[in-house]
mmCIF file of N, CA and C in Angstrom:
data_model
loop_
_atom_site.group_PDB
_atom_site.id
_atom_site.type_symbol
_atom_site.label_atom_id
_atom_site.label_comp_id
_atom_site.label_asym_id
_atom_site.label_seq_id
_atom_site.Cartn_x
_atom_site.Cartn_y
_atom_site.Cartn_z
ATOM 1 N N MET X 1 -56.347 46.498 -161.511
ATOM 2 C CA MET X 1 -57.018 47.407 -162.409
ATOM 3 C C MET X 1 -57.866 46.595 -163.396
ATOM 4 N N THR X 2 -59.157 46.778 -163.322
ATOM 5 C CA THR X 2 -60.049 46.038 -164.212
ATOM 6 C C THR X 2 -60.153 46.746 -165.566
ATOM 7 N N ALA X 3 -60.545 45.960 -166.551
ATOM 8 C CA ALA X 3 -60.703 46.478 -167.915
ATOM 9 C C ALA X 3 -61.886 45.764 -168.551
ATOM 10 N N SER X 4 -62.374 46.333 -169.616
ATOM 11 C CA SER X 4 -63.467 45.675 -170.326
ATOM 12 C C SER X 4 -62.905 44.556 -171.204
ATOM 13 N N ILE X 5 -63.772 43.633 -171.541
ATOM 14 C CA ILE X 5 -63.385 42.555 -172.453
ATOM 15 C C ILE X 5 -62.966 43.146 -173.790
ATOM 16 N N ARG X 6 -63.671 44.177 -174.225
ATOM 17 C CA ARG X 6 -63.324 44.851 -175.484
ATOM 18 C C ARG X 6 -61.897 45.395 -175.429
ATOM 19 N N THR X 7 -61.514 46.003 -174.316
ATOM 20 C CA THR X 7 -60.156 46.533 -174.170
ATOM 21 C C THR X 7 -59.127 45.417 -174.263
ATOM 22 N N LEU X 8 -59.402 44.295 -173.604
ATOM 23 C CA LEU X 8 -58.470 43.160 -173.677
ATOM 24 C C LEU X 8 -58.359 42.633 -175.102
ATOM 25 N N ASN X 9 -59.476 42.565 -175.803
ATOM 26 C CA ASN X 9 -59.451 42.120 -177.201
ATOM 27 C C ASN X 9 -58.630 43.070 -178.064
ATOM 28 N N ILE X 10 -58.776 44.370 -177.835
ATOM 29 C CA ILE X 10 -58.008 45.362 -178.591
ATOM 30 C C ILE X 10 -56.521 45.215 -178.294
ATOM 31 N N LEU X 11 -56.167 45.018 -177.041
ATOM 32 C CA LEU X 11 -54.750 44.841 -176.683
ATOM 33 C C LEU X 11 -54.173 43.569 -177.312
ATOM 34 N N ALA X 12 -54.945 42.496 -177.280
ATOM 35 C CA ALA X 12 -54.490 41.241 -177.892
ATOM 36 C C ALA X 12 -54.287 41.432 -179.395
ATOM 37 N N ALA X 13 -55.229 42.099 -180.046
ATOM 38 C CA ALA X 13 -55.113 42.353 -181.489
ATOM 39 C C ALA X 13 -53.923 43.251 -181.779
ATOM 40 N N PHE X 14 -53.714 44.257 -180.948
ATOM 41 C CA PHE X 14 -52.591 45.172 -181.142
ATOM 42 C C PHE X 14 -51.263 44.415 -181.124
ATOM 43 N N VAL X 15 -51.070 43.572 -180.118
ATOM 44 C CA VAL X 15 -49.839 42.774 -180.029
ATOM 45 C C VAL X 15 -49.721 41.855 -181.242
ATOM 46 N N TRP X 16 -50.814 41.241 -181.634
ATOM 47 C CA TRP X 16 -50.849 40.312 -182.770
ATOM 48 C C TRP X 16 -50.416 41.021 -184.049
ATOM 49 N N TYR X 17 -51.037 42.194 -184.310
ATOM 50 C CA TYR X 17 -50.731 42.958 -185.525
ATOM 51 C C TYR X 17 -49.318 43.527 -185.508
ATOM 52 N N VAL X 18 -48.927 44.109 -184.393
ATOM 53 C CA VAL X 18 -47.580 44.681 -184.310
ATOM 54 C C VAL X 18 -46.531 43.592 -184.521
ATOM 55 N N GLY X 19 -46.730 42.445 -183.889
ATOM 56 C CA GLY X 19 -45.792 41.332 -184.077
ATOM 57 C C GLY X 19 -45.695 40.922 -185.537
ATOM 58 N N GLY X 20 -46.831 40.784 -186.202
ATOM 59 C CA GLY X 20 -46.831 40.390 -187.607
ATOM 60 C C GLY X 20 -46.127 41.406 -188.493
ATOM 61 N N ILE X 21 -46.422 42.677 -188.282
ATOM 62 C CA ILE X 21 -45.820 43.735 -189.104
ATOM 63 C C ILE X 21 -44.316 43.823 -188.862
ATOM 64 N N VAL X 22 -43.914 43.806 -187.600
ATOM 65 C CA VAL X 22 -42.486 43.889 -187.277
ATOM 66 C C VAL X 22 -41.726 42.709 -187.877
ATOM 67 N N LEU X 23 -42.273 41.518 -187.772
ATOM 68 C CA LEU X 23 -41.587 40.342 -188.324
ATOM 69 C C LEU X 23 -41.507 40.404 -189.852
ATOM 70 N N LEU X 24 -42.553 40.882 -190.502
ATOM 71 C CA LEU X 24 -42.494 41.030 -191.963
ATOM 72 C C LEU X 24 -41.432 42.040 -192.379
ATOM 73 N N ILE X 25 -41.367 43.152 -191.690
ATOM 74 C CA ILE X 25 -40.357 44.169 -192.005
ATOM 75 C C ILE X 25 -38.958 43.619 -191.758
ATOM 76 N N LYS X 26 -38.778 42.987 -190.608
ATOM 77 C CA LYS X 26 -37.468 42.422 -190.258
ATOM 78 C C LYS X 26 -37.057 41.344 -191.256
ATOM 79 N N GLY X 27 -37.962 40.451 -191.586
ATOM 80 C CA GLY X 27 -37.653 39.382 -192.536
ATOM 81 C C GLY X 27 -37.329 39.913 -193.916
ATOM 82 N N THR X 28 -38.087 40.901 -194.358
ATOM 83 C CA THR X 28 -37.843 41.500 -195.678
ATOM 84 C C THR X 28 -36.501 42.217 -195.704
ATOM 85 N N THR X 29 -36.190 42.924 -194.642
ATOM 86 C CA THR X 29 -34.900 43.615 -194.552
ATOM 87 C C THR X 29 -33.746 42.615 -194.637
ATOM 88 N N MET X 30 -33.891 41.492 -193.978
ATOM 89 C CA MET X 30 -32.832 40.477 -194.006
ATOM 90 C C MET X 30 -32.719 39.844 -195.396
ATOM 91 N N LEU X 31 -33.847 39.681 -196.086
ATOM 92 C CA LEU X 31 -33.796 39.166 -197.459
ATOM 93 C C LEU X 31 -33.060 40.131 -198.381
ATOM 94 N N VAL X 32 -33.310 41.413 -198.210
ATOM 95 C CA VAL X 32 -32.609 42.423 -199.009
ATOM 96 C C VAL X 32 -31.112 42.374 -198.707
ATOM 97 N N GLU X 33 -30.773 42.254 -197.440
ATOM 98 C CA GLU X 33 -29.367 42.157 -197.059
ATOM 99 C C GLU X 33 -28.712 40.929 -197.693
ATOM 100 N N ALA X 34 -29.394 39.803 -197.659
ATOM 101 C CA ALA X 34 -28.863 38.585 -198.273
ATOM 102 C C ALA X 34 -28.701 38.777 -199.777
ATOM 103 N N TYR X 35 -29.694 39.381 -200.409
ATOM 104 C CA TYR X 35 -29.618 39.624 -201.850
ATOM 105 C C TYR X 35 -28.417 40.500 -202.195
ATOM 106 N N LEU X 36 -28.180 41.533 -201.382
ATOM 107 C CA LEU X 36 -27.048 42.428 -201.643
ATOM 108 C C LEU X 36 -25.705 41.733 -201.443
ATOM 109 N N LEU X 37 -25.673 40.726 -200.566
ATOM 110 C CA LEU X 37 -24.438 39.953 -200.375
ATOM 111 C C LEU X 37 -24.115 39.106 -201.598
ATOM 112 N N LYS X 38 -25.141 38.477 -202.162
ATOM 113 C CA LYS X 38 -24.949 37.578 -203.313
ATOM 114 C C LYS X 38 -26.104 37.756 -204.296
ATOM 115 N N PRO X 39 -26.077 38.841 -205.076
ATOM 116 C CA PRO X 39 -27.201 39.103 -205.984
ATOM 117 C C PRO X 39 -27.368 38.051 -207.079
ATOM 118 N N GLU X 40 -26.334 37.280 -207.319
ATOM 119 C CA GLU X 40 -26.423 36.257 -208.368
ATOM 120 C C GLU X 40 -27.157 34.999 -207.909
ATOM 121 N N GLN X 41 -27.365 34.860 -206.621
ATOM 122 C CA GLN X 41 -28.044 33.692 -206.071
ATOM 123 C C GLN X 41 -29.567 33.866 -206.129
ATOM 124 N N ASN X 42 -30.274 32.771 -206.196
ATOM 125 C CA ASN X 42 -31.739 32.807 -206.258
ATOM 126 C C ASN X 42 -32.422 32.483 -204.926
ATOM 127 N N TRP X 43 -31.656 32.229 -203.881
ATOM 128 C CA TRP X 43 -32.246 31.850 -202.597
ATOM 129 C C TRP X 43 -33.221 32.876 -202.039
ATOM 130 N N PRO X 44 -32.949 34.184 -202.161
ATOM 131 C CA PRO X 44 -33.948 35.138 -201.638
ATOM 132 C C PRO X 44 -35.311 34.987 -202.315
ATOM 133 N N TRP X 45 -35.329 34.649 -203.595
ATOM 134 C CA TRP X 45 -36.599 34.482 -204.299
ATOM 135 C C TRP X 45 -37.322 33.236 -203.815
ATOM 136 N N LEU X 46 -36.574 32.214 -203.484
ATOM 137 C CA LEU X 46 -37.188 31.027 -202.902
ATOM 138 C C LEU X 46 -37.791 31.377 -201.542
ATOM 139 N N ALA X 47 -37.046 32.171 -200.768
ATOM 140 C CA ALA X 47 -37.534 32.586 -199.447
ATOM 141 C C ALA X 47 -38.806 33.421 -199.561
ATOM 142 N N VAL X 48 -38.878 34.267 -200.596
ATOM 143 C CA VAL X 48 -40.063 35.098 -200.803
ATOM 144 C C VAL X 48 -41.284 34.218 -201.082
ATOM 145 N N THR X 49 -41.053 33.056 -201.658
ATOM 146 C CA THR X 49 -42.141 32.125 -201.951
ATOM 147 C C THR X 49 -42.447 31.219 -200.766
ATOM 148 N N VAL X 50 -41.419 30.647 -200.187
ATOM 149 C CA VAL X 50 -41.589 29.659 -199.120
ATOM 150 C C VAL X 50 -42.151 30.282 -197.840
ATOM 151 N N GLY X 51 -41.636 31.439 -197.443
ATOM 152 C CA GLY X 51 -42.090 32.084 -196.208
ATOM 153 C C GLY X 51 -43.590 32.306 -196.169
ATOM 154 N N PRO X 52 -44.161 32.953 -197.199
ATOM 155 C CA PRO X 52 -45.617 33.157 -197.182
ATOM 156 C C PRO X 52 -46.434 31.870 -197.255
ATOM 157 N N VAL X 53 -45.946 30.873 -197.983
ATOM 158 C CA VAL X 53 -46.687 29.601 -198.065
ATOM 159 C C VAL X 53 -46.732 28.938 -196.691
ATOM 160 N N ILE X 54 -45.589 28.825 -196.042
ATOM 161 C CA ILE X 54 -45.534 28.228 -194.705
ATOM 162 C C ILE X 54 -46.360 29.066 -193.727
ATOM 163 N N GLY X 55 -46.228 30.387 -193.825
ATOM 164 C CA GLY X 55 -46.975 31.273 -192.937
ATOM 165 C C GLY X 55 -48.477 31.140 -193.092
ATOM 166 N N SER X 56 -48.940 30.997 -194.330
ATOM 167 C CA SER X 56 -50.377 30.830 -194.559
ATOM 168 C C SER X 56 -50.888 29.534 -193.946
ATOM 169 N N ILE X 57 -50.099 28.490 -194.081
ATOM 170 C CA ILE X 57 -50.489 27.201 -193.493
ATOM 171 C C ILE X 57 -50.506 27.292 -191.971
ATOM 172 N N LYS X 58 -49.455 27.886 -191.386
ATOM 173 C CA LYS X 58 -49.421 28.056 -189.931
ATOM 174 C C LYS X 58 -50.570 28.942 -189.460
ATOM 175 N N GLY X 59 -50.832 30.003 -190.210
ATOM 176 C CA GLY X 59 -51.912 30.915 -189.842
ATOM 177 C C GLY X 59 -53.253 30.220 -189.809
ATOM 178 N N LYS X 60 -53.499 29.380 -190.822
ATOM 179 C CA LYS X 60 -54.793 28.709 -190.923
ATOM 180 C C LYS X 60 -54.962 27.610 -189.882
ATOM 181 N N PHE X 61 -53.931 26.812 -189.658
ATOM 182 C CA PHE X 61 -54.090 25.628 -188.823
ATOM 183 C C PHE X 61 -53.572 25.767 -187.388
ATOM 184 N N ILE X 62 -52.747 26.760 -187.114
ATOM 185 C CA ILE X 62 -52.188 26.883 -185.765
ATOM 186 C C ILE X 62 -52.569 28.228 -185.129
ATOM 187 N N PHE X 63 -52.152 29.321 -185.756
ATOM 188 C CA PHE X 63 -52.327 30.636 -185.144
ATOM 189 C C PHE X 63 -53.801 31.038 -185.060
ATOM 190 N N ARG X 64 -54.599 30.663 -186.044
ATOM 191 C CA ARG X 64 -56.033 30.979 -186.023
ATOM 192 C C ARG X 64 -56.685 30.338 -184.803
ATOM 193 N N LYS X 65 -56.328 29.081 -184.551
ATOM 194 C CA LYS X 65 -56.895 28.375 -183.394
ATOM 195 C C LYS X 65 -56.443 29.017 -182.088
ATOM 196 N N SER X 66 -55.175 29.412 -182.015
ATOM 197 C CA SER X 66 -54.666 30.065 -180.807
ATOM 198 C C SER X 66 -55.378 31.387 -180.565
ATOM 199 N N CYS X 67 -55.568 32.129 -181.620
ATOM 200 C CA CYS X 67 -56.252 33.418 -181.521
ATOM 201 C C CYS X 67 -57.697 33.219 -181.048
ATOM 202 N N LEU X 68 -58.370 32.276 -181.639
ATOM 203 C CA LEU X 68 -59.760 31.987 -181.272
ATOM 204 C C LEU X 68 -59.866 31.528 -179.819
ATOM 205 N N LYS X 69 -58.963 30.645 -179.397
ATOM 206 C CA LYS X 69 -58.960 30.180 -178.003
ATOM 207 C C LYS X 69 -58.737 31.346 -177.042
ATOM 208 N N ASN X 70 -57.851 32.260 -177.411
ATOM 209 C CA ASN X 70 -57.576 33.393 -176.536
ATOM 210 C C ASN X 70 -58.783 34.312 -176.438
ATOM 211 N N LEU X 71 -59.443 34.577 -177.559
ATOM 212 C CA LEU X 71 -60.645 35.412 -177.516
ATOM 213 C C LEU X 71 -61.749 34.749 -176.686
ATOM 214 N N THR X 72 -61.892 33.452 -176.822
ATOM 215 C CA THR X 72 -62.879 32.715 -176.031
ATOM 216 C C THR X 72 -62.542 32.819 -174.546
ATOM 217 N N ARG X 73 -61.255 32.658 -174.219
ATOM 218 C CA ARG X 73 -60.813 32.766 -172.822
ATOM 219 C C ARG X 73 -61.103 34.154 -172.271
ATOM 220 N N ILE X 74 -60.782 35.188 -173.057
ATOM 221 C CA ILE X 74 -61.035 36.565 -172.613
ATOM 222 C C ILE X 74 -62.521 36.771 -172.343
ATOM 223 N N ASN X 75 -63.371 36.253 -173.217
ATOM 224 C CA ASN X 75 -64.817 36.438 -173.065
ATOM 225 C C ASN X 75 -65.396 35.765 -171.826
ATOM 226 N N THR X 76 -64.680 34.808 -171.263
ATOM 227 C CA THR X 76 -65.179 34.114 -170.075
ATOM 228 C C THR X 76 -64.648 34.719 -168.772
ATOM 229 N N LEU X 77 -63.808 35.720 -168.856
ATOM 230 C CA LEU X 77 -63.233 36.312 -167.648
ATOM 231 C C LEU X 77 -64.277 37.102 -166.867
ATOM 232 N N ASN X 78 -64.267 36.915 -165.580
ATOM 233 C CA ASN X 78 -65.088 37.730 -164.680
ATOM 234 C C ASN X 78 -64.180 38.804 -164.107
ATOM 235 N N GLN X 79 -64.593 40.037 -164.190
ATOM 236 C CA GLN X 79 -63.789 41.168 -163.742
ATOM 237 C C GLN X 79 -62.371 41.099 -164.331
ATOM 238 N N PRO X 80 -62.259 41.165 -165.650
ATOM 239 C CA PRO X 80 -60.946 41.039 -166.279
ATOM 240 C C PRO X 80 -59.988 42.155 -165.878
ATOM 241 N N LYS X 81 -58.738 41.783 -165.734
ATOM 242 C CA LYS X 81 -57.663 42.726 -165.409
ATOM 243 C C LYS X 81 -56.940 43.087 -166.700
ATOM 244 N N ILE X 82 -56.353 44.269 -166.719
ATOM 245 C CA ILE X 82 -55.742 44.798 -167.933
ATOM 246 C C ILE X 82 -54.653 43.869 -168.505
ATOM 247 N N TRP X 83 -53.953 43.158 -167.660
ATOM 248 C CA TRP X 83 -52.860 42.291 -168.118
ATOM 249 C C TRP X 83 -53.340 40.910 -168.580
ATOM 250 N N GLN X 84 -54.616 40.648 -168.540
ATOM 251 C CA GLN X 84 -55.134 39.326 -168.878
ATOM 252 C C GLN X 84 -55.465 39.142 -170.362
ATOM 253 N N PHE X 85 -54.977 40.044 -171.228
ATOM 254 C CA PHE X 85 -55.272 39.870 -172.652
ATOM 255 C C PHE X 85 -54.525 38.683 -173.245
ATOM 256 N N PHE X 86 -53.501 38.195 -172.551
ATOM 257 C CA PHE X 86 -52.871 36.902 -172.833
ATOM 258 C C PHE X 86 -52.643 36.220 -171.494
ATOM 259 N N LYS X 87 -52.461 34.914 -171.534
ATOM 260 C CA LYS X 87 -52.145 34.182 -170.308
ATOM 261 C C LYS X 87 -50.736 34.568 -169.852
ATOM 262 N N PRO X 88 -50.463 34.479 -168.544
ATOM 263 C CA PRO X 88 -49.134 34.851 -168.043
ATOM 264 C C PRO X 88 -47.991 34.096 -168.731
ATOM 265 N N TRP X 89 -48.179 32.801 -168.971
ATOM 266 C CA TRP X 89 -47.105 32.033 -169.613
ATOM 267 C C TRP X 89 -46.839 32.527 -171.032
ATOM 268 N N PHE X 90 -47.871 33.079 -171.704
ATOM 269 C CA PHE X 90 -47.680 33.583 -173.057
ATOM 270 C C PHE X 90 -46.715 34.758 -173.064
ATOM 271 N N PHE X 91 -46.809 35.634 -172.053
ATOM 272 C CA PHE X 91 -45.889 36.772 -171.973
ATOM 273 C C PHE X 91 -44.447 36.288 -171.815
ATOM 274 N N ALA X 92 -44.256 35.231 -171.011
ATOM 275 C CA ALA X 92 -42.910 34.668 -170.841
ATOM 276 C C ALA X 92 -42.407 34.070 -172.154
ATOM 277 N N VAL X 93 -43.256 33.311 -172.821
ATOM 278 C CA VAL X 93 -42.870 32.705 -174.104
ATOM 279 C C VAL X 93 -42.597 33.795 -175.141
ATOM 280 N N LEU X 94 -43.416 34.835 -175.147
ATOM 281 C CA LEU X 94 -43.227 35.940 -176.084
ATOM 282 C C LEU X 94 -41.877 36.622 -175.853
ATOM 283 N N ALA X 95 -41.532 36.852 -174.600
ATOM 284 C CA ALA X 95 -40.234 37.461 -174.281
ATOM 285 C C ALA X 95 -39.074 36.572 -174.752
ATOM 286 N N ILE X 96 -39.206 35.281 -174.550
ATOM 287 C CA ILE X 96 -38.170 34.344 -174.996
ATOM 288 C C ILE X 96 -38.068 34.352 -176.523
ATOM 289 N N MET X 97 -39.214 34.329 -177.210
ATOM 290 C CA MET X 97 -39.202 34.326 -178.682
ATOM 291 C C MET X 97 -38.594 35.615 -179.233
ATOM 292 N N ILE X 98 -38.924 36.754 -178.644
ATOM 293 C CA ILE X 98 -38.368 38.030 -179.103
ATOM 294 C C ILE X 98 -36.862 38.050 -178.889
ATOM 295 N N THR X 99 -36.421 37.615 -177.726
ATOM 296 C CA THR X 99 -34.988 37.575 -177.430
ATOM 297 C C THR X 99 -34.255 36.635 -178.377
ATOM 298 N N PHE X 100 -34.821 35.452 -178.598
ATOM 299 C CA PHE X 100 -34.225 34.466 -179.494
ATOM 300 C C PHE X 100 -34.170 35.002 -180.926
ATOM 301 N N GLY X 101 -35.264 35.583 -181.400
ATOM 302 C CA GLY X 101 -35.316 36.125 -182.755
ATOM 303 C C GLY X 101 -34.333 37.264 -182.958
ATOM 304 N N ALA X 102 -34.246 38.155 -181.979
ATOM 305 C CA ALA X 102 -33.305 39.277 -182.071
ATOM 306 C C ALA X 102 -31.863 38.780 -182.061
ATOM 307 N N THR X 103 -31.591 37.770 -181.246
ATOM 308 C CA THR X 103 -30.242 37.199 -181.187
ATOM 309 C C THR X 103 -29.876 36.536 -182.511
ATOM 310 N N MET X 104 -30.796 35.770 -183.071
ATOM 311 C CA MET X 104 -30.530 35.108 -184.363
ATOM 312 C C MET X 104 -30.292 36.144 -185.456
ATOM 313 N N ALA X 105 -31.104 37.189 -185.484
ATOM 314 C CA ALA X 105 -30.951 38.235 -186.494
ATOM 315 C C ALA X 105 -29.616 38.950 -186.331
ATOM 316 N N ARG X 106 -29.257 39.270 -185.098
ATOM 317 C CA ARG X 106 -27.976 39.945 -184.830
ATOM 318 C C ARG X 106 -26.815 39.076 -185.279
ATOM 319 N N MET X 107 -26.899 37.791 -184.973
ATOM 320 C CA MET X 107 -25.824 36.878 -185.387
ATOM 321 C C MET X 107 -25.728 36.813 -186.911
ATOM 322 N N ALA X 108 -26.854 36.736 -187.581
ATOM 323 C CA ALA X 108 -26.856 36.673 -189.045
ATOM 324 C C ALA X 108 -26.287 37.962 -189.642
ATOM 325 N N HIS X 109 -26.651 39.106 -189.063
ATOM 326 C CA HIS X 109 -26.137 40.392 -189.557
ATOM 327 C C HIS X 109 -24.641 40.525 -189.340
ATOM 328 N N THR X 110 -24.197 40.269 -188.125
ATOM 329 C CA THR X 110 -22.789 40.505 -187.795
ATOM 330 C C THR X 110 -21.854 39.526 -188.499
ATOM 331 N N GLN X 111 -22.333 38.321 -188.738
ATOM 332 C CA GLN X 111 -21.500 37.332 -189.425
ATOM 333 C C GLN X 111 -21.599 37.454 -190.942
ATOM 334 N N HIS X 112 -22.566 38.225 -191.410
ATOM 335 C CA HIS X 112 -22.826 38.346 -192.852
ATOM 336 C C HIS X 112 -22.908 36.968 -193.495
ATOM 337 N N ASN X 113 -23.581 36.068 -192.779
ATOM 338 C CA ASN X 113 -23.745 34.698 -193.256
ATOM 339 C C ASN X 113 -24.982 34.641 -194.145
ATOM 340 N N TYR X 114 -24.735 34.473 -195.421
ATOM 341 C CA TYR X 114 -25.792 34.511 -196.437
ATOM 342 C C TYR X 114 -26.913 33.521 -196.136
ATOM 343 N N TYR X 115 -26.571 32.281 -195.895
ATOM 344 C CA TYR X 115 -27.596 31.250 -195.687
ATOM 345 C C TYR X 115 -28.316 31.417 -194.352
ATOM 346 N N PHE X 116 -27.605 31.906 -193.360
ATOM 347 C CA PHE X 116 -28.224 32.180 -192.069
ATOM 348 C C PHE X 116 -29.230 33.330 -192.208
ATOM 349 N N LEU X 117 -28.866 34.366 -192.970
ATOM 350 C CA LEU X 117 -29.797 35.466 -193.238
ATOM 351 C C LEU X 117 -31.065 34.956 -193.915
ATOM 352 N N ILE X 118 -30.890 34.072 -194.900
ATOM 353 C CA ILE X 118 -32.039 33.512 -195.612
ATOM 354 C C ILE X 118 -32.921 32.716 -194.650
ATOM 355 N N ALA X 119 -32.300 31.858 -193.844
ATOM 356 C CA ALA X 119 -33.061 31.004 -192.925
ATOM 357 C C ALA X 119 -33.845 31.830 -191.905
ATOM 358 N N VAL X 120 -33.185 32.810 -191.295
ATOM 359 C CA VAL X 120 -33.858 33.636 -190.294
ATOM 360 C C VAL X 120 -34.961 34.465 -190.949
ATOM 361 N N SER X 121 -34.716 34.944 -192.157
ATOM 362 C CA SER X 121 -35.746 35.738 -192.831
ATOM 363 C C SER X 121 -36.969 34.889 -193.175
ATOM 364 N N ILE X 122 -36.752 33.638 -193.564
ATOM 365 C CA ILE X 122 -37.900 32.757 -193.848
ATOM 366 C C ILE X 122 -38.747 32.579 -192.594
ATOM 367 N N VAL X 123 -38.094 32.349 -191.469
ATOM 368 C CA VAL X 123 -38.831 32.173 -190.206
ATOM 369 C C VAL X 123 -39.596 33.449 -189.849
ATOM 370 N N ASP X 124 -38.933 34.606 -189.976
ATOM 371 C CA ASP X 124 -39.595 35.872 -189.646
ATOM 372 C C ASP X 124 -40.791 36.129 -190.557
ATOM 373 N N VAL X 125 -40.600 35.941 -191.853
ATOM 374 C CA VAL X 125 -41.692 36.178 -192.798
ATOM 375 C C VAL X 125 -42.825 35.189 -192.562
ATOM 376 N N ASP X 126 -42.488 33.938 -192.343
ATOM 377 C CA ASP X 126 -43.563 32.948 -192.172
ATOM 378 C C ASP X 126 -44.361 33.204 -190.899
ATOM 379 N N ILE X 127 -43.722 33.575 -189.815
ATOM 380 C CA ILE X 127 -44.469 33.865 -188.589
ATOM 381 C C ILE X 127 -45.250 35.174 -188.736
ATOM 382 N N GLY X 128 -44.646 36.160 -189.383
ATOM 383 C CA GLY X 128 -45.350 37.417 -189.630
ATOM 384 C C GLY X 128 -46.613 37.203 -190.449
ATOM 385 N N ILE X 129 -46.509 36.428 -191.518
ATOM 386 C CA ILE X 129 -47.676 36.117 -192.353
ATOM 387 C C ILE X 129 -48.714 35.340 -191.538
ATOM 388 N N ALA X 130 -48.253 34.378 -190.748
ATOM 389 C CA ALA X 130 -49.184 33.575 -189.934
ATOM 390 C C ALA X 130 -49.958 34.464 -188.961
ATOM 391 N N LEU X 131 -49.274 35.393 -188.328
ATOM 392 C CA LEU X 131 -49.956 36.305 -187.400
ATOM 393 C C LEU X 131 -50.979 37.162 -188.137
ATOM 394 N N LEU X 132 -50.566 37.736 -189.248
ATOM 395 C CA LEU X 132 -51.481 38.606 -189.985
ATOM 396 C C LEU X 132 -52.632 37.816 -190.611
ATOM 397 N N TRP X 133 -52.339 36.637 -191.133
ATOM 398 C CA TRP X 133 -53.385 35.805 -191.733
ATOM 399 C C TRP X 133 -54.440 35.444 -190.693
ATOM 400 N N SER X 134 -53.997 35.049 -189.518
ATOM 401 C CA SER X 134 -54.927 34.601 -188.486
ATOM 402 C C SER X 134 -55.664 35.757 -187.807
ATOM 403 N N SER X 135 -55.198 36.976 -188.002
ATOM 404 C CA SER X 135 -55.809 38.123 -187.322
ATOM 405 C C SER X 135 -57.238 38.401 -187.788
ATOM 406 N N HIS X 136 -57.647 37.801 -188.882
ATOM 407 C CA HIS X 136 -59.038 37.993 -189.317
ATOM 408 C C HIS X 136 -60.031 37.478 -188.276
ATOM 409 N N ILE X 137 -59.556 36.630 -187.383
ATOM 410 C CA ILE X 137 -60.416 36.107 -186.312
ATOM 411 C C ILE X 137 -60.923 37.242 -185.420
ATOM 412 N N PHE X 138 -60.088 38.257 -185.186
ATOM 413 C CA PHE X 138 -60.534 39.386 -184.361
ATOM 414 C C PHE X 138 -61.771 40.045 -184.983
ATOM 415 N N TRP X 139 -61.759 40.165 -186.297
ATOM 416 C CA TRP X 139 -62.872 40.805 -186.999
ATOM 417 C C TRP X 139 -64.066 39.852 -187.108
ATOM 418 N N LYS X 140 -63.781 38.605 -187.413
ATOM 419 C CA LYS X 140 -64.849 37.620 -187.560
ATOM 420 C C LYS X 140 -65.615 37.433 -186.242
ATOM 421 N N GLN X 141 -64.908 37.477 -185.149
ATOM 422 C CA GLN X 141 -65.520 37.311 -183.837
ATOM 423 C C GLN X 141 -66.059 38.625 -183.257
ATOM 424 N N LYS X 142 -65.943 39.699 -184.040
ATOM 425 C CA LYS X 142 -66.418 41.019 -183.599
ATOM 426 C C LYS X 142 -65.793 41.410 -182.256
ATOM 427 N N ALA X 143 -64.505 41.182 -182.161
ATOM 428 C CA ALA X 143 -63.795 41.419 -180.904
ATOM 429 C C ALA X 143 -63.749 42.890 -180.503
ATOM 430 N N PHE X 144 -63.997 43.787 -181.442
ATOM 431 C CA PHE X 144 -63.894 45.208 -181.139
ATOM 432 C C PHE X 144 -65.248 45.876 -180.934
ATOM 433 N N SER X 145 -66.307 45.097 -181.000
ATOM 434 C CA SER X 145 -67.645 45.684 -180.854
ATOM 435 C C SER X 145 -67.858 46.137 -179.408
ATOM 436 N N LYS X 146 -68.776 47.037 -179.247
ATOM 437 C CA LYS X 146 -69.037 47.604 -177.904
ATOM 438 C C LYS X 146 -69.968 46.744 -177.084
ATOM 439 N N ARG X 147 -70.324 45.583 -177.587
ATOM 440 C CA ARG X 147 -71.254 44.729 -176.847
ATOM 441 C C ARG X 147 -70.650 44.234 -175.541
ATOM 442 N N TYR X 148 -69.371 44.378 -175.378
ATOM 443 C CA TYR X 148 -68.723 43.927 -174.135
ATOM 444 C C TYR X 148 -68.653 45.098 -173.202
#
C-alpha cells in the first residue's frame, strides 16, 4: 500500500508527539507518586529540574538530528509504503524501549521504591522533553505541506 511522503511525515510526527506527551505524563505521575511517599524529601524538585535540562540537551543534539535524518530519508523514497515512516529496525527498538519503560515503571510502582520512582521519572521526563523539543523540525522542514 503506497502513501504520500506527506502522509509518512504526518505519521512520523504523530508517533513523535504521542511518545513525548505520554512520557511527560508518565514521568510527572511518577514524580507525584514519589512526592506522596516522602513529601519531606526534595528529590522530586531536583528531578523536575534535571529531567527538562537533560531532555533539552538530548533534543538539541541527538533527537533533532534523528528527526531530520528520518525526514530526509522519507523524502528520498520512491513509491513510499505506509509503514516506511520509520525504518524497520526503529519499530523493533521502539517496541523494546516501550516494554523496558513499562517494566521499569511497573517495578517502581509495585515496590514503592522512592529512589527508583525518581530515577525512572527523570528518564521519562527527559526523553519526553527531548522528543517534544526536537519536534520543531517537522514544522521547520514543512513536513506537513501539500508539496509532496
